[in-house]
mmCIF file of C-alpha atoms and ligand atoms in Angstrom:
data_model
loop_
_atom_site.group_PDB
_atom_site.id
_atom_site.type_symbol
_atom_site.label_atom_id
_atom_site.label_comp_id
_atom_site.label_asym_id
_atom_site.label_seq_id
_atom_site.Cartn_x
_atom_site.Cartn_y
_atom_site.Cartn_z
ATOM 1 C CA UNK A 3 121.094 91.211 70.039
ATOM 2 C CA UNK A 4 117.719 92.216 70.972
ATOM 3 C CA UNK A 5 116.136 91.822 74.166
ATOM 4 C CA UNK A 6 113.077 90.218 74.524
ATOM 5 C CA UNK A 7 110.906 89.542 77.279
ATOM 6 C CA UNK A 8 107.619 87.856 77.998
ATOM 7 C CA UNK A 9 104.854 88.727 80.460
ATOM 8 C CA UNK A 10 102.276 86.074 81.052
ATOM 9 C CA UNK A 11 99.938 85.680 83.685
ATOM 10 C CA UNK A 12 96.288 85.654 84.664
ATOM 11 C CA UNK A 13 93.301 88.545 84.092
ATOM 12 C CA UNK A 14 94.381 90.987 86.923
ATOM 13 C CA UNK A 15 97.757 90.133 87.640
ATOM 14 C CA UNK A 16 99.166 93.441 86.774
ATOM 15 C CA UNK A 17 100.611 92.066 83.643
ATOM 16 C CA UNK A 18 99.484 95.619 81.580
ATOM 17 C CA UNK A 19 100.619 97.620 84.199
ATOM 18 C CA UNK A 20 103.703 96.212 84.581
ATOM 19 C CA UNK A 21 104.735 95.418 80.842
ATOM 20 C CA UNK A 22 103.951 98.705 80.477
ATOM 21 C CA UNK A 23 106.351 100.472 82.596
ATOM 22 C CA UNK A 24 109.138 97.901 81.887
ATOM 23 C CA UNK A 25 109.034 99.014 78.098
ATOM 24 C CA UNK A 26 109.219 102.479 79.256
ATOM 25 C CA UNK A 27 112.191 102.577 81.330
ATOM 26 C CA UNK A 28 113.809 100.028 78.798
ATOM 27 C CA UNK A 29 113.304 102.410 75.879
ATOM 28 C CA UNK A 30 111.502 99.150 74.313
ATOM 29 C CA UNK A 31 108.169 98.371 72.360
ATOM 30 C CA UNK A 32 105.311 96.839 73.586
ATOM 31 C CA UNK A 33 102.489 94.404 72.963
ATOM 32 C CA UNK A 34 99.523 93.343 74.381
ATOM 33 C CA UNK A 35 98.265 90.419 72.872
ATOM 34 C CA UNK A 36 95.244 90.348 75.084
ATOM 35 C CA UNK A 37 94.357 92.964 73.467
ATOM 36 C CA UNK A 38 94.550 91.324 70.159
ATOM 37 C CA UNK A 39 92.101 88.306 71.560
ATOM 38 C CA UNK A 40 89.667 90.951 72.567
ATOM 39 C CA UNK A 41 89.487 92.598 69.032
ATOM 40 C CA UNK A 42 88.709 89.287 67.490
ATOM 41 C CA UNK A 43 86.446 87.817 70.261
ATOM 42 C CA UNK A 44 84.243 90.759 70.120
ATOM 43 C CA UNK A 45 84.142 91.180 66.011
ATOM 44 C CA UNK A 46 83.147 87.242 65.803
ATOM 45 C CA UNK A 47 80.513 87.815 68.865
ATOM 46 C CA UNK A 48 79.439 90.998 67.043
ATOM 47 C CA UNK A 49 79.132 88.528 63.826
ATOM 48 C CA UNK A 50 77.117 86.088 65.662
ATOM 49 C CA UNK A 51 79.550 83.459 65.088
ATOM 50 C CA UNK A 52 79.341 80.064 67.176
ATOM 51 C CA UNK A 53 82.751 79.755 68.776
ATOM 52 C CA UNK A 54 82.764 75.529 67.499
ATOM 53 C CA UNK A 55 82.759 76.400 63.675
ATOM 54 C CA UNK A 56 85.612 75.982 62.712
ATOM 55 C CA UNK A 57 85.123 76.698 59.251
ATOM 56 C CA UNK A 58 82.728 80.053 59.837
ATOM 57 C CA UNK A 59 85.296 81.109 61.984
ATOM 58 C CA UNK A 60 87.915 81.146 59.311
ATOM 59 C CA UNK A 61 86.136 82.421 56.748
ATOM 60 C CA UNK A 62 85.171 85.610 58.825
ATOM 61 C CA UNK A 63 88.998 85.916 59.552
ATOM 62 C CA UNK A 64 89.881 86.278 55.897
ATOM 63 C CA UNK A 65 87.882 89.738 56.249
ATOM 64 C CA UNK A 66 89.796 90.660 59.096
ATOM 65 C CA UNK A 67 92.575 92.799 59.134
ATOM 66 C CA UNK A 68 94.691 93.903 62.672
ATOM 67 C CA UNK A 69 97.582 96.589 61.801
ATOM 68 C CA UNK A 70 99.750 97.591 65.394
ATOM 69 C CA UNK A 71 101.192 100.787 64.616
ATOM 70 C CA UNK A 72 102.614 103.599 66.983
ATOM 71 C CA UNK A 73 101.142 101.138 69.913
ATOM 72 C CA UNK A 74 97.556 101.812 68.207
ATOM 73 C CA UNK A 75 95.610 98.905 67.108
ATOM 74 C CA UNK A 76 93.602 99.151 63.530
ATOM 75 C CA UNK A 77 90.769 96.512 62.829
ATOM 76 C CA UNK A 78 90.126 96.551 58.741
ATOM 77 C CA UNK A 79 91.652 100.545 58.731
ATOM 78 C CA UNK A 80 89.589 101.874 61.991
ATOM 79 C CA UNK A 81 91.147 102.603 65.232
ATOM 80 C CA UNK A 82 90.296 100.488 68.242
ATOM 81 C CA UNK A 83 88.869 102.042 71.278
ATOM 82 C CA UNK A 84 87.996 100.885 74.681
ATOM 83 C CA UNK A 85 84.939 98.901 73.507
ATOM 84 C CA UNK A 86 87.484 96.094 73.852
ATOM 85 C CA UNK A 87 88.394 97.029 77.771
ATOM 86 C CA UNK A 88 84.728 96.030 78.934
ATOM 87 C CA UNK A 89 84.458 92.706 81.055
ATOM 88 C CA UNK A 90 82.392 91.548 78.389
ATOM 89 C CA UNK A 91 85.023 91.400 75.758
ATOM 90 C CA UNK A 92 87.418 89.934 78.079
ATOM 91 C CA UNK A 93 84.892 86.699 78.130
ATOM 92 C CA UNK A 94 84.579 86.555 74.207
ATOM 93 C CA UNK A 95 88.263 86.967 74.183
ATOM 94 C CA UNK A 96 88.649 83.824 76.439
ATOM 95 C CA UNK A 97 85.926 81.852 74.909
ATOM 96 C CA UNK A 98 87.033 82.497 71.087
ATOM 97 C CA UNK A 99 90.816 82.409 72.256
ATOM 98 C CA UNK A 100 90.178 78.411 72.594
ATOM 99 C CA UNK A 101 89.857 77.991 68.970
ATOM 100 C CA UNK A 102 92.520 76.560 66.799
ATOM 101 C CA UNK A 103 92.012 78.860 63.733
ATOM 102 C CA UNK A 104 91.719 81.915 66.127
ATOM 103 C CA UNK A 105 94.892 80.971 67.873
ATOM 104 C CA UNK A 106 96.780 80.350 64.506
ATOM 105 C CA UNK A 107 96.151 83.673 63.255
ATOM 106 C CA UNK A 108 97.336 85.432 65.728
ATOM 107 C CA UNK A 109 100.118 83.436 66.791
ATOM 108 C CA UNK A 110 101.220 84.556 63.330
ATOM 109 C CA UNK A 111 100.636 87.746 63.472
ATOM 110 C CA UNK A 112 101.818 88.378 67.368
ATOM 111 C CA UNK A 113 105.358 86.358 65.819
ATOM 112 C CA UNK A 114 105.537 88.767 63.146
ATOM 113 C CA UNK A 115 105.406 91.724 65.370
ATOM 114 C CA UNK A 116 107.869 90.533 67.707
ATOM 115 C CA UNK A 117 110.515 89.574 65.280
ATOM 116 C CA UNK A 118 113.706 91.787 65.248
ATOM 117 C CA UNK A 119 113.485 93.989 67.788
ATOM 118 C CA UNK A 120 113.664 94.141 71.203
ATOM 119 C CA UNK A 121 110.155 94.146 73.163
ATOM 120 C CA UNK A 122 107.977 93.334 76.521
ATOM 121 C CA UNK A 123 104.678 91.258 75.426
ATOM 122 C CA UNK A 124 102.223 90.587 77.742
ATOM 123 C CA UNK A 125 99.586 87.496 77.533
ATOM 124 C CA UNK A 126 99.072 84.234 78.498
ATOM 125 C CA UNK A 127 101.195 82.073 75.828
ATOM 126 C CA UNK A 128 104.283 84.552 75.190
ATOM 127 C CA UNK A 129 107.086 82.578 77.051
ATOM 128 C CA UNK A 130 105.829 79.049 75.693
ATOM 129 C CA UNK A 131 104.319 79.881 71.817
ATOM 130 C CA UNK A 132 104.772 83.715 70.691
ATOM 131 C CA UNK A 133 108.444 84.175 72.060
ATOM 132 C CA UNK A 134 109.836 80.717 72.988
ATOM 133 C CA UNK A 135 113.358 82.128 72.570
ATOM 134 C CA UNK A 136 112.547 85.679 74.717
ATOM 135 C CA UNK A 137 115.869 85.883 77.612
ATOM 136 C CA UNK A 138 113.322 87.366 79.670
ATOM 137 C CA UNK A 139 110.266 84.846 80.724
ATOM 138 C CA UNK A 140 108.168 86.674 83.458
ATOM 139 C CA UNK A 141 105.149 84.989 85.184
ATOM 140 C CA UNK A 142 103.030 86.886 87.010
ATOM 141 C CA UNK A 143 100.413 85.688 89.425
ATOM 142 C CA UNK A 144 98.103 86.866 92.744
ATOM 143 C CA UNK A 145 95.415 85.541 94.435
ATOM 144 C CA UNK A 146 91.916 85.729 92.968
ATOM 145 C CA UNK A 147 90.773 87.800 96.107
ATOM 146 C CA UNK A 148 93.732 90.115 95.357
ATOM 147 C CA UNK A 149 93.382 90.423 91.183
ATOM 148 C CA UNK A 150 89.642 90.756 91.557
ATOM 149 C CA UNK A 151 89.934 94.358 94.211
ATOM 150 C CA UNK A 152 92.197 95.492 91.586
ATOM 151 C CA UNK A 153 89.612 95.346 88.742
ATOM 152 C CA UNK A 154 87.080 96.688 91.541
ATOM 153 C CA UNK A 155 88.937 99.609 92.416
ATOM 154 C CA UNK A 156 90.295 99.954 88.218
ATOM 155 C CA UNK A 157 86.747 100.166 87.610
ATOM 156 C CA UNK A 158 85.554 102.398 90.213
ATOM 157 C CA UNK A 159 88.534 104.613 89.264
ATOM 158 C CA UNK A 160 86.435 104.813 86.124
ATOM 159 C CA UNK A 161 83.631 105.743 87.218
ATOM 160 C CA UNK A 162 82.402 102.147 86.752
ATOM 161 C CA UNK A 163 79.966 100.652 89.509
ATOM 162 C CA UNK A 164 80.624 96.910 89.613
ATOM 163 C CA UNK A 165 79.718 94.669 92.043
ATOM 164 C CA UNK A 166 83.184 92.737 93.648
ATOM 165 C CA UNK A 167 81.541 89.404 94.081
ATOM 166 C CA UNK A 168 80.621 89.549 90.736
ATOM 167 C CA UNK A 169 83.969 90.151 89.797
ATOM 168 C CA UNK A 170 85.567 87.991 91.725
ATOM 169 C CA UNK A 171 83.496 84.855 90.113
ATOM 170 C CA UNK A 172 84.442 86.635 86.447
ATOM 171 C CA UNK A 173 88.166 86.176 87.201
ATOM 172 C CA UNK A 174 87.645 82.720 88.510
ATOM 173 C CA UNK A 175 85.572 81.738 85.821
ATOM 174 C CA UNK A 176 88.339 82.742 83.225
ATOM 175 C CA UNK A 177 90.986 81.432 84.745
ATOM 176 C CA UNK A 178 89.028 77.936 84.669
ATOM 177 C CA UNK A 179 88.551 78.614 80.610
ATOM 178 C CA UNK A 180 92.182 79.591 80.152
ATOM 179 C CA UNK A 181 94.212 76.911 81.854
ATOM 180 C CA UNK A 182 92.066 74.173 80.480
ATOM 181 C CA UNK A 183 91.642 75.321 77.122
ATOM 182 C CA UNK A 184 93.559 72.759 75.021
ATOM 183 C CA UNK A 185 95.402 75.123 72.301
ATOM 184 C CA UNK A 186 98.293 76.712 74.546
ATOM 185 C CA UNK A 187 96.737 76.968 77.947
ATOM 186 C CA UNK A 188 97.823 79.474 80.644
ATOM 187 C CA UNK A 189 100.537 77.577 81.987
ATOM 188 C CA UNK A 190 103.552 78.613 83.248
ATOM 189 C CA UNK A 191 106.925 78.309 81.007
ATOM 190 C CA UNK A 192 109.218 75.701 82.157
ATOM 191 C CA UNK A 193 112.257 78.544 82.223
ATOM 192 C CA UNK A 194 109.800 81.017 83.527
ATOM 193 C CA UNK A 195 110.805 82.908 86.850
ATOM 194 C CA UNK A 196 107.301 83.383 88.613
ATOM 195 C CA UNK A 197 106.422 86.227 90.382
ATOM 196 C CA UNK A 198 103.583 86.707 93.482
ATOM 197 C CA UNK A 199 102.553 90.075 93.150
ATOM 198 C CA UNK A 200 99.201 89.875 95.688
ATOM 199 C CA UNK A 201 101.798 91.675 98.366
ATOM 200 C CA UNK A 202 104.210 94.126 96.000
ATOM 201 C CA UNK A 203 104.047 97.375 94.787
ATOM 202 C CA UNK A 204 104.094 97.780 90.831
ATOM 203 C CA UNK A 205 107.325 99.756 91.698
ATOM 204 C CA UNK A 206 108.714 97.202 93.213
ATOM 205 C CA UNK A 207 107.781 94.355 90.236
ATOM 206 C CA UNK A 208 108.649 96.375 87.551
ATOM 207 C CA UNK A 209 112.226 96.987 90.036
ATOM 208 C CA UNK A 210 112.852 93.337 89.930
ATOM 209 C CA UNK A 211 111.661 92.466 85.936
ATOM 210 C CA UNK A 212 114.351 95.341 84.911
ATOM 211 C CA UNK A 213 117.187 93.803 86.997
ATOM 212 C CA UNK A 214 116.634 90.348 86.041
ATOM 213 C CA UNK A 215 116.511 91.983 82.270
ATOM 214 C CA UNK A 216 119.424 93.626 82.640
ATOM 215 C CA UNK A 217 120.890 90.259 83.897
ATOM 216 C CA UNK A 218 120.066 87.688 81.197
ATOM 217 C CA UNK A 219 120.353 90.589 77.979
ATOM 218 C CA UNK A 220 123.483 91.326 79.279
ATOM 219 C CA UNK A 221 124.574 87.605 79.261
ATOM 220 C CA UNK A 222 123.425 86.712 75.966
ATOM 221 C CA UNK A 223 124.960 90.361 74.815
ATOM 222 C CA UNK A 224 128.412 89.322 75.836
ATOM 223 C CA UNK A 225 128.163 85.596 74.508
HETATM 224 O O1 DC B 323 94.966 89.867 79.039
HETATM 225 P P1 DC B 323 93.488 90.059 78.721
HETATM 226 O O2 DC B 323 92.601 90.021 79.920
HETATM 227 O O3 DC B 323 93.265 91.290 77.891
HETATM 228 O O4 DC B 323 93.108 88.798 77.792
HETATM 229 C C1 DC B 323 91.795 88.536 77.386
HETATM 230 C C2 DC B 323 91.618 87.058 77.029
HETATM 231 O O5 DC B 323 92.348 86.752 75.841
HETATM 232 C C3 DC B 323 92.110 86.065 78.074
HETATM 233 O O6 DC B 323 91.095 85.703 78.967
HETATM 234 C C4 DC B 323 92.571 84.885 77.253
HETATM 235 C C5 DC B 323 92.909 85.453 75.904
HETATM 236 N N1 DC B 323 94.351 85.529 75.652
HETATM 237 C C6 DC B 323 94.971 84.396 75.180
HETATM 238 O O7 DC B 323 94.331 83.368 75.053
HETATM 239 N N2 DC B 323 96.290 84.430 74.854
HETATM 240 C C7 DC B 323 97.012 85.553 75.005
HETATM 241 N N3 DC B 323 98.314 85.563 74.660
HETATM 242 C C8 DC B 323 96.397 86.727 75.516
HETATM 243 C C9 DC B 323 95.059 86.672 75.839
#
């Protein structure tokens, strides 16, 4: 039986991180659908497409093409860089992520990748659309405050001079767009165990997400 587990949460949660790390110690893949949202929000923003048309939108998604291999993404044959890591992309991700035809092609292609084998995904609709069936259903959460000094100081690691205020109404701002999009919101999974991280260490979250993995695969192992 394969294990599968779901990571979702909001921008700055230490869902990446954390997903991560589990996969590593687990000896699992991994998948970042966020990643996925930021490829296409920033080729249809790059394509001046409005984010209502429906029918442009689909049309421009026929000429797409998103391989994940070796945990490398591909768009139509090129790899993908960190032009999709800016805070730019991650607000065309969240403003083309509300549209239907968007969210139906990846859904697709997110399911595809998940089937038959064991894996952590990470993103905001894992536990309640891409893997509704994963033992594993993690949701992580902190306080804005919290998730926005962790971008700051990610940033600033970087090299990156960004102002915190600023950041702090980004994350806020996104969170608004997410959770009250109508296509699969942010919301948290009915059999989701939720998890405050604004006070742990990403030791101690990835600590707990192992055990309770171990737990439930075990279970449905011995069944
Ligand atoms: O996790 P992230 O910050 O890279 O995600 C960028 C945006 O993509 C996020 O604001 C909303 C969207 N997204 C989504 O709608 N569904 C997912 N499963 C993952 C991301």
């Amino acid at each position: 039986m394969h294990c599968k587990i779901a990571i979702d949460g909001p921008a700055g949660s230490g869902k990446t991180t954390v997903a991560k790390e589990v996969a590593k110690r687990l000896g699992i893949d991994y998948l970042d659908t966020g990643a996925m949202y930021r490829i296409v929000g920033l080729y249809l923003h790059n394509s001046d497409t409005d984010p209502n048309a429906t029918e442009e939108i689909e049309q421009r998604l026929k000429n797409v093409s998103i391989e994940y291999k070796n945990g490398r993404y591909y768009l139509n044959g090129n790899i993908v860089g960190d032009e999709i890591r800016t805070a730019e992309a991650g607000m065309y991700a969240s403003i083309y992520s509300a549209s239907p035809v968007v969210r139906k092609y990846l859904t697709q292609l997110q399911k595809e990748i998940c089937a038959n084998r064991s894996i952590v995904a990470e993103g905001r609709d894992i536990g309640t659309v891409v893997m509704p069936n994963a033992q594993v259903k993690i949701f992580l959460n902190a306080s804005p405050e919290v998730r926005a000094k962790r971008r700051y100081e990610e940033l600033k690691a970087k090299g990156t001079e960004v102002s915190y205020d600023e950041l702090l109404k980004q994350i806020i701002e996104r969170d608004k767009k997410d959770t009250s999009r109508e296509i699969a919101p942010l919301i948290k999974a009915q059999d989701s165990i939720e998890i405050d991280t604004s006070d742990l260490t990403i030791e101690e979250v990835v600590n707990k997400i192992i055990k309770i993995a171990n737990e439930k695969c075990k279970i449905v192992k011995e069944q």
